[in-house]
Amino acid sequence: MIRMGNSKNIPDIVIGRLPIYLRALNLLLAEQREYTSSHELGERLGISSAQIRKDLSHFGEFGKQGTGYNIAYLQEQIRQILHVDREWPMAVVGAGDLGRALVHYRGFVPRGFRVVCVFDNDPARIGERIAGLTVQPMSELASQIAAHRVQVAMIAVPLEAAQEVATQLVEAGVEAILNYAPITISVPDSVQVQYIDPVAHLQHMTYYLTPKT
Amino acid sequence: MIRMGNSKNIPDIVIGRLPIYLRALNLLLAEQREYTSSHELGERLGISSAQIRKDLSHFGEFGKQGTGYNIAYLQEQIRQILHVDREWPMAVVGAGDLGRALVHYRGFVPRGFRVVCVFDNDPARIGERIAGLTVQPMSELASQIAAHRVQVAMIAVPLEAAQEVATQLVEAGVEAILNYAPITISVPDSVQVQYIDPVAHLQHMTYYLTPKT
DNA sequence: CTCGAAATGTGAATGCGTGAACAAGCCTAG
DNA sequence: CTAGGCTTGTTCACGCATTCACATTTCGAG
Ligand SMILES: NC(=O)c1ccc[n+]([C@@H]2O[C@H](COP(=O)([O-])OP(=O)(O)OC[C@H]3O[C@@H](n4cnc5c(N)ncnc54)[C@H](O)[C@@H]3O)[C@@H](O)[C@H]2O)c1
Ligand SMILES: NC(=O)c1ccc[n+]([C@@H]2O[C@H](COP(=O)([O-])OP(=O)(O)OC[C@H]3O[C@@H](n4cnc5c(N)ncnc54)[C@H](O)[C@@H]3O)[C@@H](O)[C@H]2O)c1
C-alpha cells in the first residue's frame, strides 16, 4: 500500500509541522545534501525523531531503512501533501507599513505563493505602486479577487477594520485568511484562518523572564 | 489561599493562551464594558468556556460566581502574570522592509514593549533614521544592548544571517528572541525563542484547500 | 558473502490537555 | 427575606499526542 490514510483525518497539529519539515528540507537541499534521517531533522528542529517518523507515516512510507529519506523526494511529497506544488495567488488588504513589506517580500514565491493584488481604503494610498502592483480601492476587491482566482488573503489593516475586511473577503470567495490584526475574527467554518501577533509571542516569552531593571 | 500554584509548573500551552485573553480584555475595556464571563470570552475567541476557567484557575481565583470577571481587574492580573505590567525595551536586528515596519509599529507600546535600538550591517543603512531611532552598526550591538538593559530582541535579517545574529544577541545578554527568519535557530536552553513564519501558516491552510484552477 | 551499524515504521505505554458536569457562591427580583 | 438563575472553580473521565522500544530492512566494510 503506497499511500495509506491519505484521505483520513490527519491531526491538525501534524499538518502544522509539515511546513517546518519542508523549511528544513529546503535548507538541506541548498547545502547539496542528498539524504537525511529523522534523527538529523529532529536535531536541527528540536523535535524528537520518533515524532517526525510518525508524522510522516500518516501520509505514506517515504524513507528507507538504514538509509533515511531522500531529501528531494521527501520535499516533493510534502509539497504535494500541502498543495504547494503550485503557486497560490494572494491578496493583501492594507497598504501600510506591514502591507507594503508583505508585497515586497521575496520569500513567498519560492514557497508557493504570490501576491497578485493589494487594496487600501485611503485615497492617498490608492494608485500607489508597490513592487510592480498598483494599490486598488476596496470597491475593486470583489472583482479583482474573482479575476485572479484568489483563494488566499492576508489582512494588514488596523484592528478596528479587520472584521469588516474579513467579511468582505469571504463574500468575495476567499477561503483562507492570514490575519495580522490582533483580533480574533469571525468567519464561516468553511474558511481557514490563521493569526500572526508578534506581541502575543513576546508576552509568552516574558512570562519566563525576570525583569532586569 | 489567594494565589495557588503561582510558582508551580504551569503548562506552556496555557501561558500561550494568556496573551489571547489579554487581547480580548483590552477590546472589552475599549467597549466600556465592566464585567465579562468565561462564556462570553470563549464565544469571542472560539475557545471553550471550561478551558478559559481552567487556564485562569492555575493562577488564582479571579472571578465571582454569578457575576463573572471584572475586566479591568482580570486584565491587570494577567499583565502581572505575563510580566507586561511594565515596558520591556527591545532590539531589532535588520533594518530592511520588515525591520522598518517593526520599528514603526505603534502596537508594541500599549502592550508592554518598546523598540529602543535597531541594527544592520549594511553601510548604506547605518545612520538612517527610523521613527526617531538611528540604525546602528553591528559593532555597537553588545554595548547598546547592555546600556539599554535589553532582554528581548527581534531578528529580521535574511535566513543565512539569522543563526549568527542569534549567537551575537545571546552573547550580548539577550534572553528572549522573536525570530522572523524562516529557520530554526540554536541557542542555550535558558534563552526563550519564538518564531513567526507567515509562509508556514499559509501552507498549513492550503492543506485544506482545493486549488480552484 | 557475511556481519554489524544504522534507520525506518509501528504497536504499546505513558502523559497531558480538553470538555462535561456539578457543588457552591453571588446577585437580583419580587 | 427568599427563590431562582447565573457563573465560577474543580473533579473526573476521555481522548489525543508523544515517547518508547523493537522487529525489520538496508547498506557498506571486510
Ligand atoms: N507594522 C508591523 O510591524 C505590524 C506587526 C504586527 C502586526 N501589525 C498589525 O498589522 C496591521 C497593519 O499594521 P501597519 O503597521 O501596517 O498599520 P498602518 O496604519 O501603517 O497601515 C494600515 C493600512 O490599512 C488601511 N486601512 C485602514 N482601514 C481600512 C479598511 N477598512 N479597508 C482597507 N484598508 C484600510 C490604511 O489606510 C493603512 O494604509 C495592524 O492591525 C497592526 O496591528 C503590524
Ligand atoms: N518582509 C516581510 O514581509 C517578511 C515577512 C516574513 C518574514 N520575513 C523575514 O524577515 C527577514 C527580513 O526580511 P526583509 O523583507 O526585511 O528583508 P530585507 O532584505 O529587506 O532586509 C534584511 C536586512 O538585514 C540586513 N542584514 C543582512 N545580513 C545582516 C547581518 N549579518 N547583520 C545585520 N543585518 C544584516 C540587510 O542589510 C537588510 O537591511 C527575512 O528572513 C525574511 O525571510 C520578512
mmCIF file with all atom_site columns, N, CA, C and O in Angstrom, chain B residues 6-28:
data_model
loop_
_atom_site.group_PDB
_atom_site.id
_atom_site.type_symbol
_atom_site.label_atom_id
_atom_site.label_alt_id
_atom_site.label_comp_id
_atom_site.label_asym_id
_atom_site.label_entity_id
_atom_site.label_seq_id
_atom_site.pdbx_PDB_ins_code
_atom_site.Cartn_x
_atom_site.Cartn_y
_atom_site.Cartn_z
_atom_site.occupancy
_atom_site.B_iso_or_equiv
_atom_site.pdbx_formal_charge
_atom_site.auth_seq_id
_atom_site.auth_comp_id
_atom_site.auth_asym_id
_atom_site.auth_atom_id
_atom_site.pdbx_PDB_model_num
ATOM 1  N N  . ASN B 1 6  ? 1.109   29.531 42.014 1.00 0.00 ? 6  ASN B N  1
ATOM 2  C CA . ASN B 1 6  ? 1.728   30.624 41.273 1.00 0.00 ? 6  ASN B CA 1
ATOM 3  C C  . ASN B 1 6  ? 3.121   30.248 40.804 1.00 0.00 ? 6  ASN B C  1
ATOM 4  O O  . ASN B 1 6  ? 3.516   30.594 39.700 1.00 0.00 ? 6  ASN B O  1
ATOM 5  N N  . SER B 1 7  ? 3.823   29.514 41.650 1.00 0.00 ? 7  SER B N  1
ATOM 6  C CA . SER B 1 7  ? 5.184   29.161 41.274 1.00 0.00 ? 7  SER B CA 1
ATOM 7  C C  . SER B 1 7  ? 5.246   27.736 40.727 1.00 0.00 ? 7  SER B C  1
ATOM 8  O O  . SER B 1 7  ? 6.295   27.242 40.383 1.00 0.00 ? 7  SER B O  1
ATOM 9  N N  . LYS B 1 8  ? 4.083   27.074 40.663 1.00 0.00 ? 8  LYS B N  1
ATOM 10 C CA . LYS B 1 8  ? 4.033   25.719 40.104 1.00 0.00 ? 8  LYS B CA 1
ATOM 11 C C  . LYS B 1 8  ? 4.417   25.728 38.623 1.00 0.00 ? 8  LYS B C  1
ATOM 12 O O  . LYS B 1 8  ? 4.559   26.762 38.009 1.00 0.00 ? 8  LYS B O  1
ATOM 13 N N  . ASN B 1 9  ? 4.508   24.529 38.098 1.00 0.00 ? 9  ASN B N  1
ATOM 14 C CA . ASN B 1 9  ? 4.831   24.396 36.697 1.00 0.00 ? 9  ASN B CA 1
ATOM 15 C C  . ASN B 1 9  ? 3.563   24.453 35.847 1.00 0.00 ? 9  ASN B C  1
ATOM 16 O O  . ASN B 1 9  ? 2.893   23.458 35.651 1.00 0.00 ? 9  ASN B O  1
ATOM 17 N N  . ILE B 1 10 ? 3.286   25.622 35.341 1.00 0.00 ? 10 ILE B N  1
ATOM 18 C CA . ILE B 1 10 ? 2.093   25.789 34.528 1.00 0.00 ? 10 ILE B CA 1
ATOM 19 C C  . ILE B 1 10 ? 2.403   25.307 33.107 1.00 0.00 ? 10 ILE B C  1
ATOM 20 O O  . ILE B 1 10 ? 3.463   25.619 32.577 1.00 0.00 ? 10 ILE B O  1
ATOM 21 N N  . PRO B 1 11 ? 1.502   24.536 32.501 1.00 0.00 ? 11 PRO B N  1
ATOM 22 C CA . PRO B 1 11 ? 1.744   24.081 31.131 1.00 0.00 ? 11 PRO B CA 1
ATOM 23 C C  . PRO B 1 11 ? 2.011   25.252 30.191 1.00 0.00 ? 11 PRO B C  1
ATOM 24 O O  . PRO B 1 11 ? 1.314   26.259 30.228 1.00 0.00 ? 11 PRO B O  1
ATOM 25 N N  . ASP B 1 12 ? 2.995   25.088 29.351 1.00 0.00 ? 12 ASP B N  1
ATOM 26 C CA . ASP B 1 12 ? 3.380   26.158 28.432 1.00 0.00 ? 12 ASP B CA 1
ATOM 27 C C  . ASP B 1 12 ? 2.231   26.553 27.509 1.00 0.00 ? 12 ASP B C  1
ATOM 28 O O  . ASP B 1 12 ? 2.078   27.723 27.144 1.00 0.00 ? 12 ASP B O  1
ATOM 29 N N  . ILE B 1 13 ? 1.408   25.607 27.156 1.00 0.00 ? 13 ILE B N  1
ATOM 30 C CA . ILE B 1 13 ? 0.315   25.907 26.246 1.00 0.00 ? 13 ILE B CA 1
ATOM 31 C C  . ILE B 1 13 ? -0.695  26.853 26.889 1.00 0.00 ? 13 ILE B C  1
ATOM 32 O O  . ILE B 1 13 ? -1.344  27.645 26.204 1.00 0.00 ? 13 ILE B O  1
ATOM 33 N N  . VAL B 1 14 ? -0.799  26.768 28.200 1.00 0.00 ? 14 VAL B N  1
ATOM 34 C CA . VAL B 1 14 ? -1.682  27.690 28.929 1.00 0.00 ? 14 VAL B CA 1
ATOM 35 C C  . VAL B 1 14 ? -1.122  29.113 28.862 1.00 0.00 ? 14 VAL B C  1
ATOM 36 O O  . VAL B 1 14 ? -1.853  30.067 28.587 1.00 0.00 ? 14 VAL B O  1
ATOM 37 N N  . ILE B 1 15 ? 0.172   29.223 29.097 1.00 0.00 ? 15 ILE B N  1
ATOM 38 C CA . ILE B 1 15 ? 0.827   30.539 29.007 1.00 0.00 ? 15 ILE B CA 1
ATOM 39 C C  . ILE B 1 15 ? 0.578   31.155 27.640 1.00 0.00 ? 15 ILE B C  1
ATOM 40 O O  . ILE B 1 15 ? 0.303   32.341 27.504 1.00 0.00 ? 15 ILE B O  1
ATOM 41 N N  . GLY B 1 16 ? 0.654   30.323 26.624 1.00 0.00 ? 16 GLY B N  1
ATOM 42 C CA . GLY B 1 16 ? 0.464   30.813 25.258 1.00 0.00 ? 16 GLY B CA 1
ATOM 43 C C  . GLY B 1 16 ? -0.919  31.375 25.009 1.00 0.00 ? 16 GLY B C  1
ATOM 44 O O  . GLY B 1 16 ? -1.092  32.206 24.106 1.00 0.00 ? 16 GLY B O  1
ATOM 45 N N  . ARG B 1 17 ? -1.904  30.942 25.779 1.00 0.00 ? 17 ARG B N  1
ATOM 46 C CA . ARG B 1 17 ? -3.254  31.481 25.578 1.00 0.00 ? 17 ARG B CA 1
ATOM 47 C C  . ARG B 1 17 ? -3.503  32.761 26.341 1.00 0.00 ? 17 ARG B C  1
ATOM 48 O O  . ARG B 1 17 ? -4.406  33.541 26.001 1.00 0.00 ? 17 ARG B O  1
ATOM 49 N N  . LEU B 1 18 ? -2.723  33.007 27.370 1.00 0.00 ? 18 LEU B N  1
ATOM 50 C CA . LEU B 1 18 ? -2.973  34.209 28.177 1.00 0.00 ? 18 LEU B CA 1
ATOM 51 C C  . LEU B 1 18 ? -2.917  35.495 27.342 1.00 0.00 ? 18 LEU B C  1
ATOM 52 O O  . LEU B 1 18 ? -3.770  36.377 27.512 1.00 0.00 ? 18 LEU B O  1
ATOM 53 N N  . PRO B 1 19 ? -1.950  35.644 26.430 1.00 0.00 ? 19 PRO B N  1
ATOM 54 C CA . PRO B 1 19 ? -1.930  36.863 25.613 1.00 0.00 ? 19 PRO B CA 1
ATOM 55 C C  . PRO B 1 19 ? -3.203  37.028 24.783 1.00 0.00 ? 19 PRO B C  1
ATOM 56 O O  . PRO B 1 19 ? -3.636  38.158 24.534 1.00 0.00 ? 19 PRO B O  1
ATOM 57 N N  . ILE B 1 20 ? -3.801  35.919 24.390 1.00 0.00 ? 20 ILE B N  1
ATOM 58 C CA . ILE B 1 20 ? -5.043  35.994 23.622 1.00 0.00 ? 20 ILE B CA 1
ATOM 59 C C  . ILE B 1 20 ? -6.174  36.507 24.520 1.00 0.00 ? 20 ILE B C  1
ATOM 60 O O  . ILE B 1 20 ? -6.982  37.350 24.104 1.00 0.00 ? 20 ILE B O  1
ATOM 61 N N  . TYR B 1 21 ? -6.214  36.005 25.742 1.00 0.00 ? 21 TYR B N  1
ATOM 62 C CA . TYR B 1 21 ? -7.217  36.503 26.683 1.00 0.00 ? 21 TYR B CA 1
ATOM 63 C C  . TYR B 1 21 ? -7.020  37.996 26.925 1.00 0.00 ? 21 TYR B C  1
ATOM 64 O O  . TYR B 1 21 ? -7.973  38.778 26.973 1.00 0.00 ? 21 TYR B O  1
ATOM 65 N N  . LEU B 1 22 ? -5.751  38.363 27.076 1.00 0.00 ? 22 LEU B N  1
ATOM 66 C CA . LEU B 1 22 ? -5.431  39.758 27.363 1.00 0.00 ? 22 LEU B CA 1
ATOM 67 C C  . LEU B 1 22 ? -5.889  40.667 26.229 1.00 0.00 ? 22 LEU B C  1
ATOM 68 O O  . LEU B 1 22 ? -6.470  41.738 26.443 1.00 0.00 ? 22 LEU B O  1
ATOM 69 N N  . ARG B 1 23 ? -5.657  40.227 25.016 1.00 0.00 ? 23 ARG B N  1
ATOM 70 C CA . ARG B 1 23 ? -6.084  40.958 23.829 1.00 0.00 ? 23 ARG B CA 1
ATOM 71 C C  . ARG B 1 23 ? -7.586  41.175 23.849 1.00 0.00 ? 23 ARG B C  1
ATOM 72 O O  . ARG B 1 23 ? -8.078  42.288 23.613 1.00 0.00 ? 23 ARG B O  1
ATOM 73 N N  . ALA B 1 24 ? -8.322  40.119 24.171 1.00 0.00 ? 24 ALA B N  1
ATOM 74 C CA . ALA B 1 24 ? -9.786  40.220 24.201 1.00 0.00 ? 24 ALA B CA 1
ATOM 75 C C  . ALA B 1 24 ? -10.239 41.164 25.309 1.00 0.00 ? 24 ALA B C  1
ATOM 76 O O  . ALA B 1 24 ? -11.193 41.935 25.139 1.00 0.00 ? 24 ALA B O  1
ATOM 77 N N  . LEU B 1 25 ? -9.552  41.124 26.452 1.00 0.00 ? 25 LEU B N  1
ATOM 78 C CA . LEU B 1 25 ? -9.927  42.011 27.566 1.00 0.00 ? 25 LEU B CA 1
ATOM 79 C C  . LEU B 1 25 ? -9.689  43.469 27.188 1.00 0.00 ? 25 LEU B C  1
ATOM 80 O O  . LEU B 1 25 ? -10.488 44.341 27.529 1.00 0.00 ? 25 LEU B O  1
ATOM 81 N N  . ASN B 1 26 ? -8.593  43.731 26.491 1.00 0.00 ? 26 ASN B N  1
ATOM 82 C CA . ASN B 1 26 ? -8.326  45.097 26.026 1.00 0.00 ? 26 ASN B CA 1
ATOM 83 C C  . ASN B 1 26 ? -9.495  45.614 25.198 1.00 0.00 ? 26 ASN B C  1
ATOM 84 O O  . ASN B 1 26 ? -9.943  46.750 25.372 1.00 0.00 ? 26 ASN B O  1
ATOM 85 N N  . LEU B 1 27 ? -9.978  44.777 24.299 1.00 0.00 ? 27 LEU B N  1
ATOM 86 C CA . LEU B 1 27 ? -11.083 45.190 23.438 1.00 0.00 ? 27 LEU B CA 1
ATOM 87 C C  . LEU B 1 27 ? -12.349 45.437 24.241 1.00 0.00 ? 27 LEU B C  1
ATOM 88 O O  . LEU B 1 27 ? -13.053 46.422 24.021 1.00 0.00 ? 27 LEU B O  1
ATOM 89 N N  . LEU B 1 28 ? -12.643 44.546 25.179 1.00 0.00 ? 28 LEU B N  1
ATOM 90 C CA . LEU B 1 28 ? -13.841 44.711 26.003 1.00 0.00 ? 28 LEU B CA 1
ATOM 91 C C  . LEU B 1 28 ? -13.767 46.013 26.787 1.00 0.00 ? 28 LEU B C  1
ATOM 92 O O  . LEU B 1 28 ? -14.746 46.750 26.896 1.00 0.00 ? 28 LEU B O  1
#
